[in-house]
Structures are given as structure tokens and as C-alpha cells.
Coordinates of N, CA and C in Angstrom, one line a residue:
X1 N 0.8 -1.2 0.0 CA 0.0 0.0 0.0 C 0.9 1.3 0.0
X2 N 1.8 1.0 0.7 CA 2.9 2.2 0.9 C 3.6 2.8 -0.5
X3 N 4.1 1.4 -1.5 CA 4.6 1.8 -2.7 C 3.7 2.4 -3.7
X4 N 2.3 2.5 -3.4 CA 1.0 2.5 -4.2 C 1.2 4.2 -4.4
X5 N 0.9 4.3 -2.5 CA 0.6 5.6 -2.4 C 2.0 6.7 -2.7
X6 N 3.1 5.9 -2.7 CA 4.2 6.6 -3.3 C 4.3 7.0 -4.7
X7 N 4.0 5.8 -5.3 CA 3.7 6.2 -6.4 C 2.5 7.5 -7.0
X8 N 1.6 7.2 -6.4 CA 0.4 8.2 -7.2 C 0.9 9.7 -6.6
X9 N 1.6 10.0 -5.3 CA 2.2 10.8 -5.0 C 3.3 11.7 -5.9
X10 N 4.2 10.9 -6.4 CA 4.9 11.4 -7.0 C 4.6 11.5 -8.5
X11 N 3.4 10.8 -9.2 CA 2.9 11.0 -10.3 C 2.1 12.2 -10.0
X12 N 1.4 12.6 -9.0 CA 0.9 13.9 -8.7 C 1.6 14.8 -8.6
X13 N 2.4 15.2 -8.1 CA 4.2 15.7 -8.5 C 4.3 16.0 -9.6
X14 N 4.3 14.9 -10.5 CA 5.2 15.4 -11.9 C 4.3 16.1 -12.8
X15 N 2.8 15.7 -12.7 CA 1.6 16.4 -13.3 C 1.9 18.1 -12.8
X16 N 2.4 18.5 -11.1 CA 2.0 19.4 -10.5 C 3.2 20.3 -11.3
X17 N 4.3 20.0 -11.7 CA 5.3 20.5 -12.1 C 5.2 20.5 -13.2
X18 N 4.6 19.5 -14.0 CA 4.1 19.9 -15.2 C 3.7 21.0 -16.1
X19 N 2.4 21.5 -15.4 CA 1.3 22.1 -15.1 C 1.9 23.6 -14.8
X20 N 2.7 23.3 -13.8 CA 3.6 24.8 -13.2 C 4.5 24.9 -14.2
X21 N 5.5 24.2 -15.2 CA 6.0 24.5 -16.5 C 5.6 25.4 -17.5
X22 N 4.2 24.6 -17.6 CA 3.1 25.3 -19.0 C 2.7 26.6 -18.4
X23 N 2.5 26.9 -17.5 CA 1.9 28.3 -16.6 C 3.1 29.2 -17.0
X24 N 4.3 28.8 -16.2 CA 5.5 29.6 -16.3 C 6.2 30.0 -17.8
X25 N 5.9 29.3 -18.8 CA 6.1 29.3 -20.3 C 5.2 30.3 -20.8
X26 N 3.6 30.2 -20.7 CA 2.2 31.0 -20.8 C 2.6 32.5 -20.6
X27 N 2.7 32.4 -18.7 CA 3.1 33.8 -18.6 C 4.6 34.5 -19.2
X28 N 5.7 34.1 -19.5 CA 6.7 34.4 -20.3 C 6.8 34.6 -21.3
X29 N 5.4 34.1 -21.8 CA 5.3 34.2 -23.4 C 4.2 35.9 -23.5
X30 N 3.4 35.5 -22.5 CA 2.5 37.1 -22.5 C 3.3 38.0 -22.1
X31 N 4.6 38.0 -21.4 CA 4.9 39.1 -20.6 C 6.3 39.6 -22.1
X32 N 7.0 38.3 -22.8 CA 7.6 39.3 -24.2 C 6.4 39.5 -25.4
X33 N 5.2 39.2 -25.8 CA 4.6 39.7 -26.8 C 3.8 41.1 -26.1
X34 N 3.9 41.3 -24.6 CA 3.6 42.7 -24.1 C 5.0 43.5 -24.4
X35 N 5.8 43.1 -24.4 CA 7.0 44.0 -24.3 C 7.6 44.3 -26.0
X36 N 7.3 43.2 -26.6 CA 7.1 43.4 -28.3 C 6.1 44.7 -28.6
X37 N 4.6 44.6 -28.2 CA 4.0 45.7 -28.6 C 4.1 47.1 -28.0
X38 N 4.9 47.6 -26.9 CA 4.9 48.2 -26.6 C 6.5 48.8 -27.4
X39 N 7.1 47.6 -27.7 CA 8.5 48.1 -28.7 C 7.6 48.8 -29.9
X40 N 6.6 48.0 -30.7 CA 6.7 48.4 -31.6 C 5.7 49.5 -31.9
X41 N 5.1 50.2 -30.5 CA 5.1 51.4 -30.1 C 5.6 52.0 -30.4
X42 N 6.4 52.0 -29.9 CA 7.6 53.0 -29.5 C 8.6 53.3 -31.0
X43 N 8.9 52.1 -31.3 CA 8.9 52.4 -33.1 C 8.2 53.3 -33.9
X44 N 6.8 53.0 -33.9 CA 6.1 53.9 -34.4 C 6.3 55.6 -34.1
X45 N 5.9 55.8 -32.9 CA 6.3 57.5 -32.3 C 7.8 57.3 -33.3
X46 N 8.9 56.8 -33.0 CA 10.1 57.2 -33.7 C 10.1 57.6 -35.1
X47 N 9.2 56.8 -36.0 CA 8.8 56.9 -37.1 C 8.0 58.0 -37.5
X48 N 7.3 58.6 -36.7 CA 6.2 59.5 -37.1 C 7.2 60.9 -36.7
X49 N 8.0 61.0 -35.5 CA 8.7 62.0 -35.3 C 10.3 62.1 -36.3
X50 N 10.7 61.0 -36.8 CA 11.6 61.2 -38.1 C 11.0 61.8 -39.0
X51 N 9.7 61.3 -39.2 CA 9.3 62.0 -40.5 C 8.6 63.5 -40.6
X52 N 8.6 64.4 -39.4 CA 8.6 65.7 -39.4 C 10.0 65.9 -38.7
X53 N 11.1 65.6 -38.4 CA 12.4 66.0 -38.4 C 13.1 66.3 -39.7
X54 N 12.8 65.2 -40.2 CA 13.3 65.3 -41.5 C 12.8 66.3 -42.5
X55 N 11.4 66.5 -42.8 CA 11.0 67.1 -43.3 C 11.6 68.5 -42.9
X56 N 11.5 68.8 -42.0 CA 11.8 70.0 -41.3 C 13.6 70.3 -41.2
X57 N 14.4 69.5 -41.4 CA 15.5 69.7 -41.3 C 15.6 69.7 -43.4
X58 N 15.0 69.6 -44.4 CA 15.1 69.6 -45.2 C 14.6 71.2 -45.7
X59 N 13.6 71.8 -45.3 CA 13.3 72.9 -45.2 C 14.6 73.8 -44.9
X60 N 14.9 73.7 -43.6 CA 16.1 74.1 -43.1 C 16.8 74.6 -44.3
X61 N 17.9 73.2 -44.7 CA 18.4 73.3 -45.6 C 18.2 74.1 -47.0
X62 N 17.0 74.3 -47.5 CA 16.9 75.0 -48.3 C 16.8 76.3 -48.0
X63 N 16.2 76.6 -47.0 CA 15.4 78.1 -46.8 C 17.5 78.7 -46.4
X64 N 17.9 77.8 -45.8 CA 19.8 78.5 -45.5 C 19.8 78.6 -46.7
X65 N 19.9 77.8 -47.9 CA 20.4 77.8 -49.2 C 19.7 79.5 -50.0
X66 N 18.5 79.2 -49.6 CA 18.1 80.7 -50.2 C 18.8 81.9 -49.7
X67 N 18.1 81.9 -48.4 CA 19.0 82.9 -47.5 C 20.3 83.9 -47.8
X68 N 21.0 82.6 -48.1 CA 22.4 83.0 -49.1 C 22.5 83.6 -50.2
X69 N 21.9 83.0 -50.8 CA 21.1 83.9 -52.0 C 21.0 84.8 -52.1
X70 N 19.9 85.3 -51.4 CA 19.8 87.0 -51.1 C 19.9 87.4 -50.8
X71 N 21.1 87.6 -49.5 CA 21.9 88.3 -48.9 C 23.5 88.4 -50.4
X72 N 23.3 87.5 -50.9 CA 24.3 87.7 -52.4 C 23.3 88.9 -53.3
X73 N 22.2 88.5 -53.1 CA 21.7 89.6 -54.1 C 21.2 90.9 -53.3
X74 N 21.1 91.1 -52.3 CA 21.2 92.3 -51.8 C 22.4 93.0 -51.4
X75 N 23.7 92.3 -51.3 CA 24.8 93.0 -51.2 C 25.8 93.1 -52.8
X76 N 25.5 91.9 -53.5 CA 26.5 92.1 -55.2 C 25.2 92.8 -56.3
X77 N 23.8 92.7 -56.2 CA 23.3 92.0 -57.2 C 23.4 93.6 -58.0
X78 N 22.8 93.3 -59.2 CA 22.8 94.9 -60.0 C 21.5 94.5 -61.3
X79 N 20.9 95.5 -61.4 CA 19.9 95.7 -62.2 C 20.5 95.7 -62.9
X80 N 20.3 95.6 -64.2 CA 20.4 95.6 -65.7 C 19.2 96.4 -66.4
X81 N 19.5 97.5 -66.3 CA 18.7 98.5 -66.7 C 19.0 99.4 -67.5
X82 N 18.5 99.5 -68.8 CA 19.7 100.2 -69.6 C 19.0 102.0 -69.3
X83 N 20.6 102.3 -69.5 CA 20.6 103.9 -68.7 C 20.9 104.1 -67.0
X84 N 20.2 105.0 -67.0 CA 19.9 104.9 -65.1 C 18.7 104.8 -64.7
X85 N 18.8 104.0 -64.2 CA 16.9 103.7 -63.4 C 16.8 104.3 -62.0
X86 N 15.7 104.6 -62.1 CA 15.0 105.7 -61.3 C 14.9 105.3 -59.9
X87 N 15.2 105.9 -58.9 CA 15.3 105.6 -57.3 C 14.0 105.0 -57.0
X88 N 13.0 105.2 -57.7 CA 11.3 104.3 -56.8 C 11.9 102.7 -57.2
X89 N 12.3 102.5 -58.7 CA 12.2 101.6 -59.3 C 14.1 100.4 -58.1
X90 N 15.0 101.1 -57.4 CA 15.9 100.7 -57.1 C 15.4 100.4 -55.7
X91 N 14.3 100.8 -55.4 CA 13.8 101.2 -53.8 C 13.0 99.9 -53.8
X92 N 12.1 99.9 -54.8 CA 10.9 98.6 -55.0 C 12.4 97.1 -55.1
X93 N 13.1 97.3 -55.5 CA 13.7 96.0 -55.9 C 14.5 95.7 -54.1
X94 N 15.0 96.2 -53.6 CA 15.8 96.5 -52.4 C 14.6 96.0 -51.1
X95 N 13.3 96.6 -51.4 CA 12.5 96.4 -50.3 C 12.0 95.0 -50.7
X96 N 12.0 94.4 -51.7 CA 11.5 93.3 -51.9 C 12.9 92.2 -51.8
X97 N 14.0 92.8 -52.0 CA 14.9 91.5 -51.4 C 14.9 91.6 -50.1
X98 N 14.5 92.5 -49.3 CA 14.8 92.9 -48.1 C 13.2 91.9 -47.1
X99 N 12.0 91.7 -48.2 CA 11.4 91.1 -47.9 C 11.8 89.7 -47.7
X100 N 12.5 89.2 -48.7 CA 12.4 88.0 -48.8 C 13.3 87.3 -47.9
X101 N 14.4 88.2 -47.4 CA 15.5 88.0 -46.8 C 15.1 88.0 -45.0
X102 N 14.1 88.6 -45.0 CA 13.3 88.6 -43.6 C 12.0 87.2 -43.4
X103 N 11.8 87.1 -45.1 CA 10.6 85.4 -44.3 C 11.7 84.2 -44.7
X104 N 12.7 84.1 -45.1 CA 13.8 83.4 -45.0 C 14.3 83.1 -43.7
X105 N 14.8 84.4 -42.7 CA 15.1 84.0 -41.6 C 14.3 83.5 -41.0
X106 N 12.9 84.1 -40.8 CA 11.9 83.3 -40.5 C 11.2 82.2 -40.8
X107 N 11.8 81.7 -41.9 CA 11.5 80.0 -42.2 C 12.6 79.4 -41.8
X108 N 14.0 79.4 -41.3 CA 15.1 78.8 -41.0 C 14.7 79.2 -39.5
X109 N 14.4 79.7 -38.9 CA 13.9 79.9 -37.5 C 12.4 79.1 -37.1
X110 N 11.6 79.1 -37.8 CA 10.7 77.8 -37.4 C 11.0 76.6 -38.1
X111 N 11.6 76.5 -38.6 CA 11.8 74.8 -39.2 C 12.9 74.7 -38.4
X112 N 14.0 75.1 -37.6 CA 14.5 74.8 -36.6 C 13.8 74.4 -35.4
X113 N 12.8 75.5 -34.8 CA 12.1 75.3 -33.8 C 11.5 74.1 -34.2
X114 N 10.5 73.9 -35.1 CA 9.5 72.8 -35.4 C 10.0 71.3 -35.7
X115 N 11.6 71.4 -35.7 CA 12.5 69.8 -35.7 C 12.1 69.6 -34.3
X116 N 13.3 70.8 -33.9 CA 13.3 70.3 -32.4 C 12.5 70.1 -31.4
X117 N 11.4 71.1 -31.6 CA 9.7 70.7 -30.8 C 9.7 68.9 -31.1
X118 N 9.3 68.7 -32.5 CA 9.0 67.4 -32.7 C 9.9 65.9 -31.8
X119 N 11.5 66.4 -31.9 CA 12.1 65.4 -31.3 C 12.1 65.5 -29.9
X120 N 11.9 66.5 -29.2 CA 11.8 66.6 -28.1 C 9.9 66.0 -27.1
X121 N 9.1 66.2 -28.3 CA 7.6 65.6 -28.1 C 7.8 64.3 -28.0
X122 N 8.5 63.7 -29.0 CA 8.8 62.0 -29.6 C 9.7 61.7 -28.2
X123 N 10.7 61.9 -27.8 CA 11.1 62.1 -26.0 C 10.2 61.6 -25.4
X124 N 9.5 62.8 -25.6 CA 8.4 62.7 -23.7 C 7.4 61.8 -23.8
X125 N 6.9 61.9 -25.2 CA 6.2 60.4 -25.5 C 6.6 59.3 -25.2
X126 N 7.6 58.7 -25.9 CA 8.5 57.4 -25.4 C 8.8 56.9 -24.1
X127 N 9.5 58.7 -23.5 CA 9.7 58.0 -21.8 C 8.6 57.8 -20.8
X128 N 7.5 59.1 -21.5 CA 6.3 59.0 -20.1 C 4.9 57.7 -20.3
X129 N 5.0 58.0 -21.9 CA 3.4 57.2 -21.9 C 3.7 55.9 -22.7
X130 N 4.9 55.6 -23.6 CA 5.1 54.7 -24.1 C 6.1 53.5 -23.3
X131 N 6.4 53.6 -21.9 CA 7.6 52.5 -21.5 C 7.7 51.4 -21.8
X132 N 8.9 50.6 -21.9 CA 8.4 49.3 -21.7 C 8.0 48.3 -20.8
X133 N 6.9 47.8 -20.4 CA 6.6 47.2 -19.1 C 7.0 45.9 -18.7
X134 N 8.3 46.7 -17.8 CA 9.2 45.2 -17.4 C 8.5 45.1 -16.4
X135 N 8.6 43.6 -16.4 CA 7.9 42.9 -15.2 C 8.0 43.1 -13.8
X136 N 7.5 43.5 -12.7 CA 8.1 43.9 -11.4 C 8.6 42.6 -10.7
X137 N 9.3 42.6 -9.2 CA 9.8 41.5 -8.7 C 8.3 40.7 -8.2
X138 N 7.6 41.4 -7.9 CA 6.3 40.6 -7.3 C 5.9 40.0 -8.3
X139 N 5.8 40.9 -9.6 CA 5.3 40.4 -10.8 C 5.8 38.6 -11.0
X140 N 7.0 38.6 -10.9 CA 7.9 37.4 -11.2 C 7.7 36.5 -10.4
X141 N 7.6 36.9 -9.1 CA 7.2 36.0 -8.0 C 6.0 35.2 -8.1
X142 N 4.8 36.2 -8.5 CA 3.6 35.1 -8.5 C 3.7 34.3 -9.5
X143 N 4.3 34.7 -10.8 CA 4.4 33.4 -11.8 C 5.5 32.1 -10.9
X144 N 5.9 31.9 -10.4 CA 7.4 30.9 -10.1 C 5.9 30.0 -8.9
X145 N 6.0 29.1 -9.0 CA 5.0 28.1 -8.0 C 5.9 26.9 -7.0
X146 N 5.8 26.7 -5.8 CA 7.2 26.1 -5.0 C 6.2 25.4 -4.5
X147 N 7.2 23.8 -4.4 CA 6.1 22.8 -4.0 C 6.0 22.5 -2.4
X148 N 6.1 23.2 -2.1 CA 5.5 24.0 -0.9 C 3.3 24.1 -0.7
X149 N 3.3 24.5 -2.5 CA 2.1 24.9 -2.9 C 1.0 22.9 -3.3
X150 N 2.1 22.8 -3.7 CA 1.8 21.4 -4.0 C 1.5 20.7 -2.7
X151 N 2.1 20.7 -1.8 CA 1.7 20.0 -0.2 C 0.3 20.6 0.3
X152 N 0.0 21.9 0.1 CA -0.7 22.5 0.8 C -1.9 22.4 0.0
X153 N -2.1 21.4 -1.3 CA -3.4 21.5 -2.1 C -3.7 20.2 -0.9
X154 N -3.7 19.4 -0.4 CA -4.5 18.2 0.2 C -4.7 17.0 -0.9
X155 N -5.3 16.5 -0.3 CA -6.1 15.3 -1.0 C -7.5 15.3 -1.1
X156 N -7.8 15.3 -2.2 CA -9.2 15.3 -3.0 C -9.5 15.9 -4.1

């Protein structure tokens, strides 16, 4: 009777460990396809905030490239006007490079602002509302089962 009950004891055992295997595999497996979607979260914001960095550092680039421009054509440039042309007509050309040379700075000044806004939003996103949710120690603890647990189910 003794070797009986040993036996179905320790086949209750190996079922119990079993059992606590598949649980601990289960929850490991939900706790990285949680930490997967929350990567590929976080991917995304990266992606959405490249693509107005970029955009915006491409702006950059041009509007400096103009910039230069005009400051070339307000300090070398020359009318080609045959004769002498009239001071309204040297005043209209002056105030309009002078225009252009003032929303230039001010496109190279908000497409700077508007990168850096963007990567610094994509930041606070990622660190505040997008983390990745590592498991806490309690977390880890209730998954792990000690046959401790297994003694204290009884019989029946």
C-alpha cells in the first residue's frame, strides 16, 4: 500500500510540475509579446517623429540655401537696366529683397524650432506614456510556483 501511495504521489508531483511548466512558459510568453507591442510602439512615435524631423530639417536646408542667395543679391546684385533707373524703381527691388531675406530668416527659425519641438515631443512620449513594461519583482514571483504549494493543495 505504501509503494502505491508513493507512487500516485509522485505522479501527482510530476503532473504538478508539469502544469507549473506550462503556466510559467504561458506567462513568459505574454509578458515578451507585451514588451514586443509596446517596442513596436515606440517604433512607431520614432517613425512618425523622423518624418517631421526630416522634413523639417530639409526645409532648413533650403530656406539657409536661399538665405544666401539673397543676402548675395542684396549685397553684389545689379539691375540691368539700360541707362539709369529711377530711385522708386531701385527702392521697389531693395525692399523686396529685403522682404524676402526677412521670411527666409523666418523659415530657417521655425523649421529649426519645429524639428526640435518634434524630437523633443517624440522624447516625452516614449519615456512618459510609451515604457516598456518590465515585469516587477512581485510580478515574477507570482508566476514561479514552489512545491510548498503542491503539499498544501490536500487530497481530494
Amino acid at each position: 500500500f505504501g509503494l502505491a501511495a508513493m507512487e500516485v504521489f509522485d505522479y501527482n508531483r510530476e503532473n504538478f510540475n508539469f502544469d507549473n511548466d506550462q503556466r510559467i512558459l504561458k506567462e513568459k510568453t505574454r509578458l515578451q509579446m507585451q514588451v514586443e507591442r509596446f517596442r513596436l510602439f515606440r517604433e512607431d512615435i520614432e517613425d512618425l517623429v523622423e518624418l517631421t524631423v526630416s522634413k523639417m530639417d530639409m526645409y532648413h536646408a533650403v530656406a539657409a540655401l536661399l538665405l544666401g542667395s539673397a543676402a548675395t543679391l542684396y549685397t553684389e546684385g545689379r539691375m540691368h537696366v539700360p541707362g539709369n533707373s529711377p530711385p522708386w524703381y531701385t527702392a521697389i527691388y531693395l525692399i523686396s529683397i529685403t522682404g524676402c531675406f526677412c521670411y527666409l530668416i523666418l523659415a530657417v527659425w521655425l523649421s529649426m524650432y519645429a524639428s526640435v519641438a518634434s524630437h523633443s515631443y517624440g522624447v516625452r512620449l516614449r519615456t512618459r506614456f510609451v515604457r516598456l513594461p518590465i515585469p516587477s519583482l512581485a510580478q515574477l514571483n507570482a508566476i514561479t510556483a514552489k512545491f510548498e504549494q503542491f503539499e498544501k493543495q490536500g487530497v481530494g
